[in-house]
């Protein structure tokens, strides 16, 4: 019994040590957007709107590309678990080739989307600035995907601290670049919102270079030189990577698209409703980053155990991650319930928003645990190699059930933004319940299959 407890304690410490840097990295991703918004905010509402519109358009195709790289979580971590380091290197190489292959169509899609926003009723001043911003951001797509693939490789081999350090440095670089390029400091011309886009691209190039350098340095120290025998493109391996990554990419697009659509729908209500929705969503997005990082750690830990032929350990890793994610989100929900007013006041003192905001944060508190569970389950299932069920659950939960319910409550029954958020809450309850059951079944199935094979 004592030995079992010691093993559990050791595994929990290992999970936390893996999860913490990844969580900080996810928060660093959010911080990059916050820095951009703060720096651009001084230029006025037109600039803020242009950047918001540009990012909303840019991140749908780019997040699909990043999602395709999530297959590396499964393939690299399982190869590492069985100590097949050459396979780890081969999968990273295929990730680089996949980034090179998909970047041109993603950039073309983004370029087409950036043409003449006025066709969609966007204010001309905002449309012009947003198109220019988006055309520059587009050039950061390849380094973003190279960073994403290399990061997944480093996570898969358990080297996660360098990811956090890279994000800290990238945020500092982005902040300095914004200051110089937006406002025209140190002799540079003042480029406004275009300067923010250029600064983001520069920081992403830095992130990609840093990740590649860290991967090379790490493997060199281990005695497994990364580039000594760099693998060529392999069609079968690329297909396998896409087969696992494509559903993960679809899941991300479905989830992000659902929340973006809810924001678009809130724009048809009052300005107060839209502002309150945006503030509450910002808080929900920040708390979401913690289980997102824990889910990434779960994917790696589960993958390592599966690769090592220990499905029982994989099952324990998944449940530990779920406990950590749900525990954090329960605490976040308590904060939302206890102090909604002060949280809203950090953004605004508008009386209408202050009156509406607490109720939305109370609804957000109600779905925190479900959001944490569905996010961590998605990562744990990815460690098993299962990415289709999270996509299916998001499709049904958001687009078949939750969003239609939210629209009916919001616009037909006139519940306003509350109705939209109730629909989204229902979505998260359905998705979390579905994925939790799926994780339980799949992890038990792996354990039973391994036990049967061992007896034979």
CSV table of C-alpha atoms in Angstrom, one decimal:
chain,number,residue,atom,x,y,z
A,1,UNK,CA,0.0,0.0,0.0
A,2,UNK,CA,2.8,2.4,0.9
A,3,UNK,CA,4.6,1.7,-2.3
A,4,UNK,CA,1.4,2.3,-4.3
A,5,UNK,CA,0.9,5.6,-2.6
A,6,UNK,CA,4.5,6.6,-3.3
A,7,UNK,CA,4.1,5.7,-6.9
A,8,UNK,CA,0.9,7.8,-7.2
A,9,UNK,CA,2.6,10.7,-5.4
A,10,UNK,CA,5.5,10.4,-7.8
A,11,UNK,CA,3.3,10.3,-10.9
A,12,UNK,CA,1.3,13.3,-9.6
A,13,UNK,CA,4.4,15.4,-9.1
A,14,UNK,CA,5.6,14.4,-12.6
A,15,UNK,CA,2.2,15.5,-14.0
A,16,UNK,CA,2.4,18.8,-12.2
A,17,UNK,CA,6.0,19.4,-13.3
A,18,UNK,CA,4.9,18.7,-16.9
A,19,UNK,CA,1.7,20.7,-16.8
A,20,UNK,CA,2.9,23.9,-15.1
A,21,UNK,CA,5.2,25.1,-17.8
A,22,UNK,CA,2.7,24.2,-20.5
A,23,UNK,CA,0.0,26.1,-18.6
A,24,UNK,CA,2.3,29.2,-18.4
A,25,UNK,CA,2.9,28.9,-22.1
A,26,UNK,CA,-0.8,28.9,-22.9
A,27,UNK,CA,-1.2,32.0,-20.7
A,28,UNK,CA,1.7,33.5,-22.6
A,29,UNK,CA,-0.3,33.0,-25.8
A,30,UNK,CA,-3.1,35.0,-24.3
A,31,UNK,CA,-0.7,37.6,-23.0
A,32,UNK,CA,0.6,38.2,-26.5
A,33,UNK,CA,-2.9,39.2,-27.6
A,34,UNK,CA,-3.5,41.3,-24.5
A,35,UNK,CA,-0.2,43.3,-25.2
A,36,UNK,CA,-1.3,43.9,-28.8
A,37,UNK,CA,-4.7,45.2,-27.7
A,38,UNK,CA,-3.3,47.5,-25.0
A,39,UNK,CA,-0.7,49.0,-27.4
A,40,UNK,CA,-3.1,49.4,-30.2
A,41,UNK,CA,-5.8,50.7,-27.9
A,42,UNK,CA,-4.1,54.1,-27.7
A,43,UNK,CA,-4.8,54.7,-31.3
A,44,UNK,CA,-8.6,54.7,-30.8
A,45,UNK,CA,-11.7,52.6,-31.4
A,46,UNK,CA,-11.2,52.3,-35.1
A,47,UNK,CA,-7.8,50.7,-34.6
A,48,UNK,CA,-9.1,48.4,-31.9
A,49,UNK,CA,-11.9,47.3,-34.2
A,50,UNK,CA,-9.5,46.7,-37.1
A,51,UNK,CA,-7.2,44.5,-35.1
A,52,UNK,CA,-10.1,42.6,-33.6
A,53,UNK,CA,-11.6,41.9,-37.0
A,54,UNK,CA,-8.2,41.0,-38.5
A,55,UNK,CA,-7.5,38.5,-35.8
A,56,UNK,CA,-11.0,37.0,-36.0
A,57,UNK,CA,-10.4,36.2,-39.7
A,58,UNK,CA,-6.7,35.2,-39.4
A,59,UNK,CA,-7.0,32.7,-36.5
A,60,UNK,CA,-9.6,30.4,-38.0
A,61,UNK,CA,-7.4,29.0,-40.8
A,62,UNK,CA,-4.2,29.4,-38.7
A,63,UNK,CA,-5.7,27.5,-35.8
A,64,UNK,CA,-6.7,24.7,-38.2
A,65,UNK,CA,-3.0,24.5,-39.2
A,66,UNK,CA,-1.9,24.4,-35.6
A,67,UNK,CA,-4.5,21.8,-35.0
A,68,UNK,CA,-3.0,19.5,-37.6
A,69,UNK,CA,0.2,19.6,-35.6
A,70,UNK,CA,-1.6,18.1,-32.6
A,71,UNK,CA,-1.1,14.7,-34.0
A,72,UNK,CA,2.5,15.0,-33.0
A,73,UNK,CA,1.4,14.9,-29.3
A,74,UNK,CA,0.3,11.3,-29.9
A,75,UNK,CA,3.0,10.1,-32.2
A,76,UNK,CA,6.0,11.7,-30.6
A,77,UNK,CA,5.0,10.9,-27.0
A,78,UNK,CA,4.2,7.3,-27.7
A,79,UNK,CA,7.5,6.9,-29.6
A,80,UNK,CA,9.3,8.4,-26.7
A,81,UNK,CA,7.5,6.2,-24.3
A,82,UNK,CA,8.8,3.1,-26.1
A,83,UNK,CA,12.3,4.7,-26.3
A,84,UNK,CA,12.2,4.9,-30.1
A,85,UNK,CA,14.1,8.2,-30.4
A,86,UNK,CA,14.7,7.9,-34.1
A,87,UNK,CA,10.9,7.7,-34.6
A,88,UNK,CA,10.6,10.9,-32.5
A,89,UNK,CA,13.0,12.7,-34.9
A,90,UNK,CA,11.2,11.3,-38.0
A,91,UNK,CA,7.8,12.6,-36.7
A,92,UNK,CA,9.2,16.1,-36.1
A,93,UNK,CA,10.6,16.1,-39.6
A,94,UNK,CA,7.1,15.1,-41.0
A,95,UNK,CA,5.7,18.0,-38.9
A,96,UNK,CA,8.0,20.4,-40.6
A,97,UNK,CA,7.1,19.1,-44.0
A,98,UNK,CA,3.4,19.3,-43.2
A,99,UNK,CA,3.8,22.9,-42.1
A,100,UNK,CA,5.5,23.7,-45.4
A,101,UNK,CA,2.8,22.0,-47.4
A,102,UNK,CA,-0.2,23.6,-45.7
A,103,UNK,CA,1.1,27.1,-45.3
A,104,UNK,CA,0.5,28.2,-49.0
A,105,UNK,CA,-3.2,27.2,-49.1
A,106,UNK,CA,-3.8,28.7,-45.6
A,107,UNK,CA,-2.1,32.0,-46.7
A,108,UNK,CA,-4.1,32.0,-49.9
A,109,UNK,CA,-7.4,31.5,-48.0
A,110,UNK,CA,-6.4,34.4,-45.6
A,111,UNK,CA,-5.5,36.7,-48.5
A,112,UNK,CA,-8.8,36.1,-50.2
A,113,UNK,CA,-10.6,36.7,-46.9
A,114,UNK,CA,-8.8,40.1,-46.5
A,115,UNK,CA,-10.1,41.6,-49.7
A,116,UNK,CA,-12.6,44.4,-49.3
A,117,UNK,CA,-14.3,43.9,-45.9
A,118,UNK,CA,-16.8,46.6,-46.8
A,119,UNK,CA,-18.7,43.9,-48.8
A,120,UNK,CA,-19.8,42.5,-45.5
A,121,UNK,CA,-21.0,45.8,-44.1
A,122,UNK,CA,-17.8,46.7,-42.2
A,123,UNK,CA,-17.2,50.4,-41.7
A,124,UNK,CA,-14.8,51.6,-44.4
A,125,UNK,CA,-12.3,53.1,-42.0
A,126,UNK,CA,-12.1,49.8,-40.1
A,127,UNK,CA,-12.1,47.7,-43.3
A,128,UNK,CA,-9.1,49.4,-44.8
A,129,UNK,CA,-7.0,49.2,-41.6
A,130,UNK,CA,-8.0,45.6,-41.0
A,131,UNK,CA,-7.1,44.5,-44.6
A,132,UNK,CA,-3.7,45.9,-44.2
A,133,UNK,CA,-3.2,44.4,-40.8
A,134,UNK,CA,-4.3,41.0,-42.0
A,135,UNK,CA,-2.1,41.0,-45.1
A,136,UNK,CA,1.0,41.5,-42.9
A,137,UNK,CA,-0.1,39.0,-40.3
A,138,UNK,CA,-0.4,36.4,-43.1
A,139,UNK,CA,3.4,36.3,-43.5
A,140,UNK,CA,3.7,35.0,-39.9
A,141,UNK,CA,1.8,31.8,-40.8
A,142,UNK,CA,4.8,29.6,-41.6
A,143,UNK,CA,6.8,30.5,-38.5
A,144,UNK,CA,3.7,30.0,-36.4
A,145,UNK,CA,3.2,26.5,-37.7
A,146,UNK,CA,6.9,25.7,-37.4
A,147,UNK,CA,6.8,26.8,-33.9
A,148,UNK,CA,3.6,24.8,-33.3
A,149,UNK,CA,5.2,21.6,-34.7
A,150,UNK,CA,8.5,22.0,-32.8
A,151,UNK,CA,6.7,22.8,-29.6
A,152,UNK,CA,4.7,19.6,-29.9
A,153,UNK,CA,7.9,17.7,-30.4
A,154,UNK,CA,9.5,19.2,-27.3
A,155,UNK,CA,6.4,18.5,-25.3
A,156,UNK,CA,6.3,14.9,-26.5
A,157,UNK,CA,9.8,14.3,-25.2
A,158,UNK,CA,9.1,16.0,-21.9
A,159,UNK,CA,11.2,19.1,-22.5
A,160,UNK,CA,8.6,21.9,-21.6
A,161,UNK,CA,10.5,24.5,-19.6
A,162,UNK,CA,12.1,26.0,-22.7
A,163,UNK,CA,8.6,26.5,-24.2
A,164,UNK,CA,7.7,28.8,-21.3
A,165,UNK,CA,11.0,30.7,-21.5
A,166,UNK,CA,10.5,31.1,-25.3
A,167,UNK,CA,7.0,32.6,-24.7
A,168,UNK,CA,8.4,35.1,-22.1
A,169,UNK,CA,11.1,36.3,-24.5
A,170,UNK,CA,8.6,36.4,-27.4
A,171,UNK,CA,6.2,38.5,-25.4
A,172,UNK,CA,9.0,40.9,-24.5
A,173,UNK,CA,10.1,41.1,-28.1
A,174,UNK,CA,6.5,41.7,-29.2
A,175,UNK,CA,6.0,44.4,-26.6
A,176,UNK,CA,9.2,46.2,-27.7
A,177,UNK,CA,8.3,45.8,-31.4
A,178,UNK,CA,4.9,47.2,-30.8
A,179,UNK,CA,6.3,50.2,-29.0
A,180,UNK,CA,8.8,50.9,-31.8
A,181,UNK,CA,6.7,50.1,-34.8
A,182,UNK,CA,3.2,51.3,-33.8
A,183,UNK,CA,4.3,54.7,-32.5
A,184,UNK,CA,7.5,55.2,-34.5
A,185,UNK,CA,10.2,55.1,-31.9
A,186,UNK,CA,14.0,54.9,-32.3
A,187,UNK,CA,13.8,56.5,-35.7
A,188,UNK,CA,11.4,54.0,-37.2
A,189,UNK,CA,8.2,55.2,-39.0
A,190,UNK,CA,4.9,55.1,-37.1
A,191,UNK,CA,3.0,52.2,-38.7
A,192,UNK,CA,0.0,52.1,-36.5
A,193,UNK,CA,-1.9,48.8,-36.6
A,194,UNK,CA,0.4,47.5,-39.4
A,195,UNK,CA,3.3,48.0,-36.9
A,196,UNK,CA,1.5,45.7,-34.5
A,197,UNK,CA,1.1,43.0,-37.2
A,198,UNK,CA,4.8,43.3,-38.2
A,199,UNK,CA,5.9,43.0,-34.6
A,200,UNK,CA,3.8,39.9,-34.1
A,201,UNK,CA,5.4,38.3,-37.2
A,202,UNK,CA,8.9,39.2,-36.0
A,203,UNK,CA,8.1,37.6,-32.6
A,204,UNK,CA,6.8,34.4,-34.3
A,205,UNK,CA,10.0,34.1,-36.4
A,206,UNK,CA,11.9,34.4,-33.2
A,207,UNK,CA,9.7,31.7,-31.5
A,208,UNK,CA,10.2,29.3,-34.5
A,209,UNK,CA,14.0,29.8,-34.5
A,210,UNK,CA,14.2,29.4,-30.7
A,211,UNK,CA,12.1,26.2,-30.7
A,212,UNK,CA,14.3,24.6,-33.4
A,213,UNK,CA,17.5,25.7,-31.6
A,214,UNK,CA,16.1,24.2,-28.3
A,215,UNK,CA,15.2,21.0,-30.0
A,216,UNK,CA,18.7,20.7,-31.6
A,217,UNK,CA,20.4,21.5,-28.3
A,218,UNK,CA,18.3,19.1,-26.2
A,219,UNK,CA,18.9,16.2,-28.5
A,220,UNK,CA,22.6,16.9,-28.9
A,221,UNK,CA,23.0,16.7,-25.1
A,222,UNK,CA,21.1,13.4,-25.1
A,223,UNK,CA,23.4,12.0,-27.8
A,224,UNK,CA,20.7,11.7,-30.4
A,225,UNK,CA,21.6,14.5,-32.9
A,226,UNK,CA,18.4,15.8,-34.3
A,227,UNK,CA,19.8,16.9,-37.7
A,228,UNK,CA,22.5,14.2,-38.1
A,229,UNK,CA,20.1,12.0,-40.1
A,230,UNK,CA,17.2,14.3,-41.0
A,231,UNK,CA,14.4,12.2,-42.4
A,232,UNK,CA,13.0,13.0,-45.8
A,233,UNK,CA,9.2,13.4,-46.5
A,234,UNK,CA,7.4,10.1,-46.1
A,235,UNK,CA,3.9,10.0,-47.6
A,236,UNK,CA,2.6,7.2,-45.3
A,237,UNK,CA,3.8,9.0,-42.2
A,238,UNK,CA,2.4,12.3,-43.4
A,239,UNK,CA,-1.0,10.6,-44.0
A,240,UNK,CA,-0.9,9.2,-40.5
A,241,UNK,CA,-0.1,12.6,-39.0
A,242,UNK,CA,-2.9,14.2,-40.9
A,243,UNK,CA,-5.3,11.3,-40.0
A,244,UNK,CA,-4.8,12.0,-36.3
A,245,UNK,CA,-4.3,15.8,-36.6
A,246,UNK,CA,-7.2,16.6,-38.9
A,247,UNK,CA,-10.0,15.7,-36.4
A,248,UNK,CA,-8.1,17.7,-33.7
A,249,UNK,CA,-7.9,20.7,-36.1
A,250,UNK,CA,-11.7,20.3,-36.8
A,251,UNK,CA,-12.4,20.2,-33.1
A,252,UNK,CA,-10.5,23.5,-32.6
A,253,UNK,CA,-12.3,25.2,-35.5
A,254,UNK,CA,-15.7,24.0,-34.3
A,255,UNK,CA,-15.1,25.2,-30.7
A,256,UNK,CA,-13.5,28.6,-31.6
A,257,UNK,CA,-16.1,29.1,-34.4
A,258,UNK,CA,-18.9,28.6,-31.9
A,259,UNK,CA,-17.7,31.2,-29.5
A,260,UNK,CA,-16.9,33.6,-32.3
A,261,UNK,CA,-20.4,33.2,-33.7
A,262,UNK,CA,-21.8,33.9,-30.2
A,263,UNK,CA,-19.8,37.2,-30.2
A,264,UNK,CA,-21.1,38.0,-33.7
A,265,UNK,CA,-24.7,37.3,-32.5
A,266,UNK,CA,-24.2,39.5,-29.4
A,267,UNK,CA,-23.4,42.3,-31.8
A,268,UNK,CA,-27.1,42.3,-32.9
A,269,UNK,CA,-28.1,43.1,-29.3
A,270,UNK,CA,-27.2,46.3,-27.5
A,271,UNK,CA,-23.7,47.8,-27.2
A,272,UNK,CA,-23.9,47.1,-23.4
A,273,UNK,CA,-24.8,43.4,-24.1
A,274,UNK,CA,-21.9,43.1,-26.5
A,275,UNK,CA,-19.4,44.7,-24.1
A,276,UNK,CA,-20.5,42.6,-21.2
A,277,UNK,CA,-20.4,39.4,-23.3
A,278,UNK,CA,-16.8,40.3,-24.4
A,279,UNK,CA,-15.6,40.9,-20.8
A,280,UNK,CA,-17.2,37.7,-19.5
A,281,UNK,CA,-15.7,35.8,-22.4
A,282,UNK,CA,-12.3,37.2,-21.7
A,283,UNK,CA,-12.4,35.9,-18.2
A,284,UNK,CA,-13.7,32.5,-19.4
A,285,UNK,CA,-10.9,32.4,-22.0
A,286,UNK,CA,-8.2,33.1,-19.4
A,287,UNK,CA,-9.4,30.3,-17.0
A,288,UNK,CA,-9.7,28.0,-20.0
A,289,UNK,CA,-6.0,28.2,-20.7
A,290,UNK,CA,-5.2,26.4,-17.5
A,291,UNK,CA,-7.0,23.1,-18.3
A,292,UNK,CA,-5.9,23.5,-21.9
A,293,UNK,CA,-2.3,23.3,-20.7
A,294,UNK,CA,-3.1,20.4,-18.3
A,295,UNK,CA,-4.8,18.7,-21.2
A,296,UNK,CA,-1.6,19.0,-23.3
A,297,UNK,CA,0.3,17.5,-20.4
A,298,UNK,CA,-2.2,14.7,-20.2
A,299,UNK,CA,-1.7,14.0,-23.9
A,300,UNK,CA,2.0,13.6,-23.3
A,301,UNK,CA,1.8,11.6,-20.1
A,302,UNK,CA,-0.8,9.2,-21.5
A,303,UNK,CA,1.2,8.9,-24.7
A,304,UNK,CA,4.4,8.1,-22.8
A,305,UNK,CA,2.6,5.4,-20.8
A,306,UNK,CA,0.9,3.9,-23.9
A,307,UNK,CA,4.3,3.8,-25.7
A,308,UNK,CA,5.9,2.1,-22.7
A,309,UNK,CA,3.1,-0.6,-22.8
A,310,UNK,CA,1.6,0.5,-19.5
A,311,UNK,CA,-2.1,1.4,-20.1
A,312,UNK,CA,-2.9,1.3,-16.4
A,313,UNK,CA,-0.4,4.1,-15.8
A,314,UNK,CA,-1.9,6.0,-18.8
A,315,UNK,CA,-5.4,5.7,-17.2
A,316,UNK,CA,-4.0,7.0,-13.9
A,317,UNK,CA,-2.4,9.9,-15.7
A,318,UNK,CA,-5.6,10.9,-17.4
A,319,UNK,CA,-7.6,10.8,-14.2
A,320,UNK,CA,-4.9,12.8,-12.4
A,321,UNK,CA,-5.0,15.5,-15.1
A,322,UNK,CA,-8.8,15.5,-14.9
A,323,UNK,CA,-8.7,16.1,-11.1
A,324,UNK,CA,-6.2,18.9,-11.6
A,325,UNK,CA,-8.2,20.6,-14.3
A,326,UNK,CA,-11.6,20.2,-12.6
A,327,UNK,CA,-10.1,21.4,-9.3
A,328,UNK,CA,-8.7,24.6,-10.8
A,329,UNK,CA,-11.9,25.3,-12.6
A,330,UNK,CA,-14.0,24.8,-9.5
A,331,UNK,CA,-11.8,27.5,-7.8
A,332,UNK,CA,-12.3,29.8,-10.8
A,333,UNK,CA,-16.0,29.3,-10.6
A,334,UNK,CA,-16.0,30.2,-6.9
A,335,UNK,CA,-14.2,33.4,-7.7
A,336,UNK,CA,-16.7,34.3,-10.4
A,337,UNK,CA,-19.5,33.7,-8.0
A,338,UNK,CA,-18.0,35.6,-5.1
A,339,UNK,CA,-16.6,38.7,-6.8
A,340,UNK,CA,-18.3,39.4,-10.2
A,341,UNK,CA,-18.6,43.1,-9.6
A,342,UNK,CA,-14.9,43.8,-8.9
A,343,UNK,CA,-13.9,41.6,-11.9
A,344,UNK,CA,-16.1,43.6,-14.2
A,345,UNK,CA,-14.8,46.9,-12.8
A,346,UNK,CA,-11.3,46.0,-13.9
A,347,UNK,CA,-12.6,46.6,-17.4
A,348,UNK,CA,-15.2,49.3,-17.1
A,349,UNK,CA,-17.3,51.4,-14.7
A,350,UNK,CA,-20.2,51.7,-17.2
A,351,UNK,CA,-23.5,51.3,-15.1
A,352,UNK,CA,-25.2,49.1,-17.8
A,353,UNK,CA,-22.3,46.7,-18.0
A,354,UNK,CA,-21.9,46.6,-14.2
A,355,UNK,CA,-25.6,45.7,-13.9
A,356,UNK,CA,-25.5,42.9,-16.6
A,357,UNK,CA,-22.0,41.6,-16.0
A,358,UNK,CA,-22.4,39.7,-12.7
A,359,UNK,CA,-25.1,37.5,-14.0
A,360,UNK,CA,-23.0,36.4,-17.0
A,361,UNK,CA,-20.1,35.6,-14.8
A,362,UNK,CA,-22.4,33.5,-12.6
A,363,UNK,CA,-23.4,31.6,-15.7
A,364,UNK,CA,-19.7,31.2,-16.6
A,365,UNK,CA,-19.1,29.9,-13.1
A,366,UNK,CA,-21.7,27.2,-13.7
A,367,UNK,CA,-19.8,25.8,-16.8
A,368,UNK,CA,-16.3,26.2,-15.5
A,369,UNK,CA,-15.9,22.6,-14.3
A,370,UNK,CA,-17.5,21.2,-17.5
A,371,UNK,CA,-15.2,23.3,-19.6
A,372,UNK,CA,-12.2,22.0,-17.7
A,373,UNK,CA,-13.3,18.4,-18.0
A,374,UNK,CA,-14.0,18.5,-21.7
A,375,UNK,CA,-10.6,20.2,-22.4
A,376,UNK,CA,-8.6,17.8,-20.3
A,377,UNK,CA,-10.5,14.8,-21.7
A,378,UNK,CA,-9.6,16.0,-25.2
A,379,UNK,CA,-5.9,15.9,-24.3
A,380,UNK,CA,-6.1,12.6,-22.6
A,381,UNK,CA,-7.9,11.0,-25.5
A,382,UNK,CA,-5.3,12.5,-27.9
A,383,UNK,CA,-2.6,10.7,-25.9
A,384,UNK,CA,-4.5,7.4,-26.7
A,385,UNK,CA,-4.6,8.4,-30.4
A,386,UNK,CA,-8.3,9.2,-30.3
A,387,UNK,CA,-9.1,12.6,-31.9
A,388,UNK,CA,-12.4,11.9,-33.7
A,389,UNK,CA,-14.7,11.8,-30.7
A,390,UNK,CA,-13.8,15.3,-29.5
A,391,UNK,CA,-14.5,16.6,-32.9
A,392,UNK,CA,-17.9,14.8,-33.1
A,393,UNK,CA,-18.8,15.9,-29.5
A,394,UNK,CA,-18.0,19.6,-30.4
A,395,UNK,CA,-20.0,19.3,-33.6
A,396,UNK,CA,-23.1,18.0,-31.9
A,397,UNK,CA,-22.7,19.8,-28.6
A,398,UNK,CA,-22.2,23.3,-30.1
A,399,UNK,CA,-23.6,23.3,-33.6
A,400,UNK,CA,-26.5,20.8,-33.4
A,401,UNK,CA,-27.8,21.5,-29.8
A,402,UNK,CA,-26.2,24.4,-27.9
A,403,UNK,CA,-26.0,27.2,-30.4
A,404,UNK,CA,-29.5,26.6,-31.8
A,405,UNK,CA,-30.9,26.6,-28.2
A,406,UNK,CA,-28.9,29.8,-27.5
A,407,UNK,CA,-30.3,31.5,-30.5
A,408,UNK,CA,-33.9,30.5,-29.7
A,409,UNK,CA,-33.5,31.7,-26.1
A,410,UNK,CA,-31.7,34.9,-27.1
A,411,UNK,CA,-33.7,36.1,-30.1
A,412,UNK,CA,-37.1,34.2,-30.1
A,413,UNK,CA,-37.8,34.1,-26.4
A,414,UNK,CA,-36.1,37.5,-25.9
A,415,UNK,CA,-33.8,36.4,-23.1
A,416,UNK,CA,-31.0,38.4,-24.7
A,417,UNK,CA,-27.3,37.6,-24.1
A,418,UNK,CA,-28.3,35.4,-21.1
A,419,UNK,CA,-30.1,33.0,-23.4
A,420,UNK,CA,-27.0,32.7,-25.6
A,421,UNK,CA,-24.8,31.9,-22.6
A,422,UNK,CA,-27.3,29.3,-21.4
A,423,UNK,CA,-27.1,27.6,-24.8
A,424,UNK,CA,-23.3,27.6,-24.6
A,425,UNK,CA,-23.4,26.1,-21.1
A,426,UNK,CA,-25.7,23.3,-22.3
A,427,UNK,CA,-23.1,22.7,-25.1
A,428,UNK,CA,-20.3,22.3,-22.6
A,429,UNK,CA,-22.3,20.0,-20.3
A,430,UNK,CA,-23.0,17.7,-23.3
A,431,UNK,CA,-19.4,17.8,-24.6
A,432,UNK,CA,-17.9,17.2,-21.2
A,433,UNK,CA,-20.2,14.3,-20.4
A,434,UNK,CA,-19.7,12.6,-23.8
A,435,UNK,CA,-15.9,12.9,-23.6
A,436,UNK,CA,-15.7,11.8,-20.0
A,437,UNK,CA,-17.6,8.6,-20.8
A,438,UNK,CA,-15.4,8.1,-23.9
A,439,UNK,CA,-12.2,8.5,-21.9
A,440,UNK,CA,-13.4,6.0,-19.3
A,441,UNK,CA,-14.4,3.4,-21.9
A,442,UNK,CA,-11.3,3.8,-24.1
A,443,UNK,CA,-8.8,3.8,-21.2
A,444,UNK,CA,-10.5,0.7,-19.6
A,445,UNK,CA,-10.5,-1.0,-23.0
A,446,UNK,CA,-6.7,-0.4,-23.4
A,447,UNK,CA,-6.1,-1.7,-19.9
A,448,UNK,CA,-8.2,-4.9,-20.4
A,449,UNK,CA,-6.6,-5.6,-23.8
A,450,UNK,CA,-3.1,-5.3,-22.3
A,451,UNK,CA,-4.1,-7.5,-19.4
A,452,UNK,CA,-5.4,-10.2,-21.8
A,453,UNK,CA,-2.3,-10.0,-23.9
A,454,UNK,CA,-0.1,-10.4,-20.9
A,455,UNK,CA,-2.0,-13.5,-19.7
A,456,UNK,CA,-1.6,-15.1,-23.2
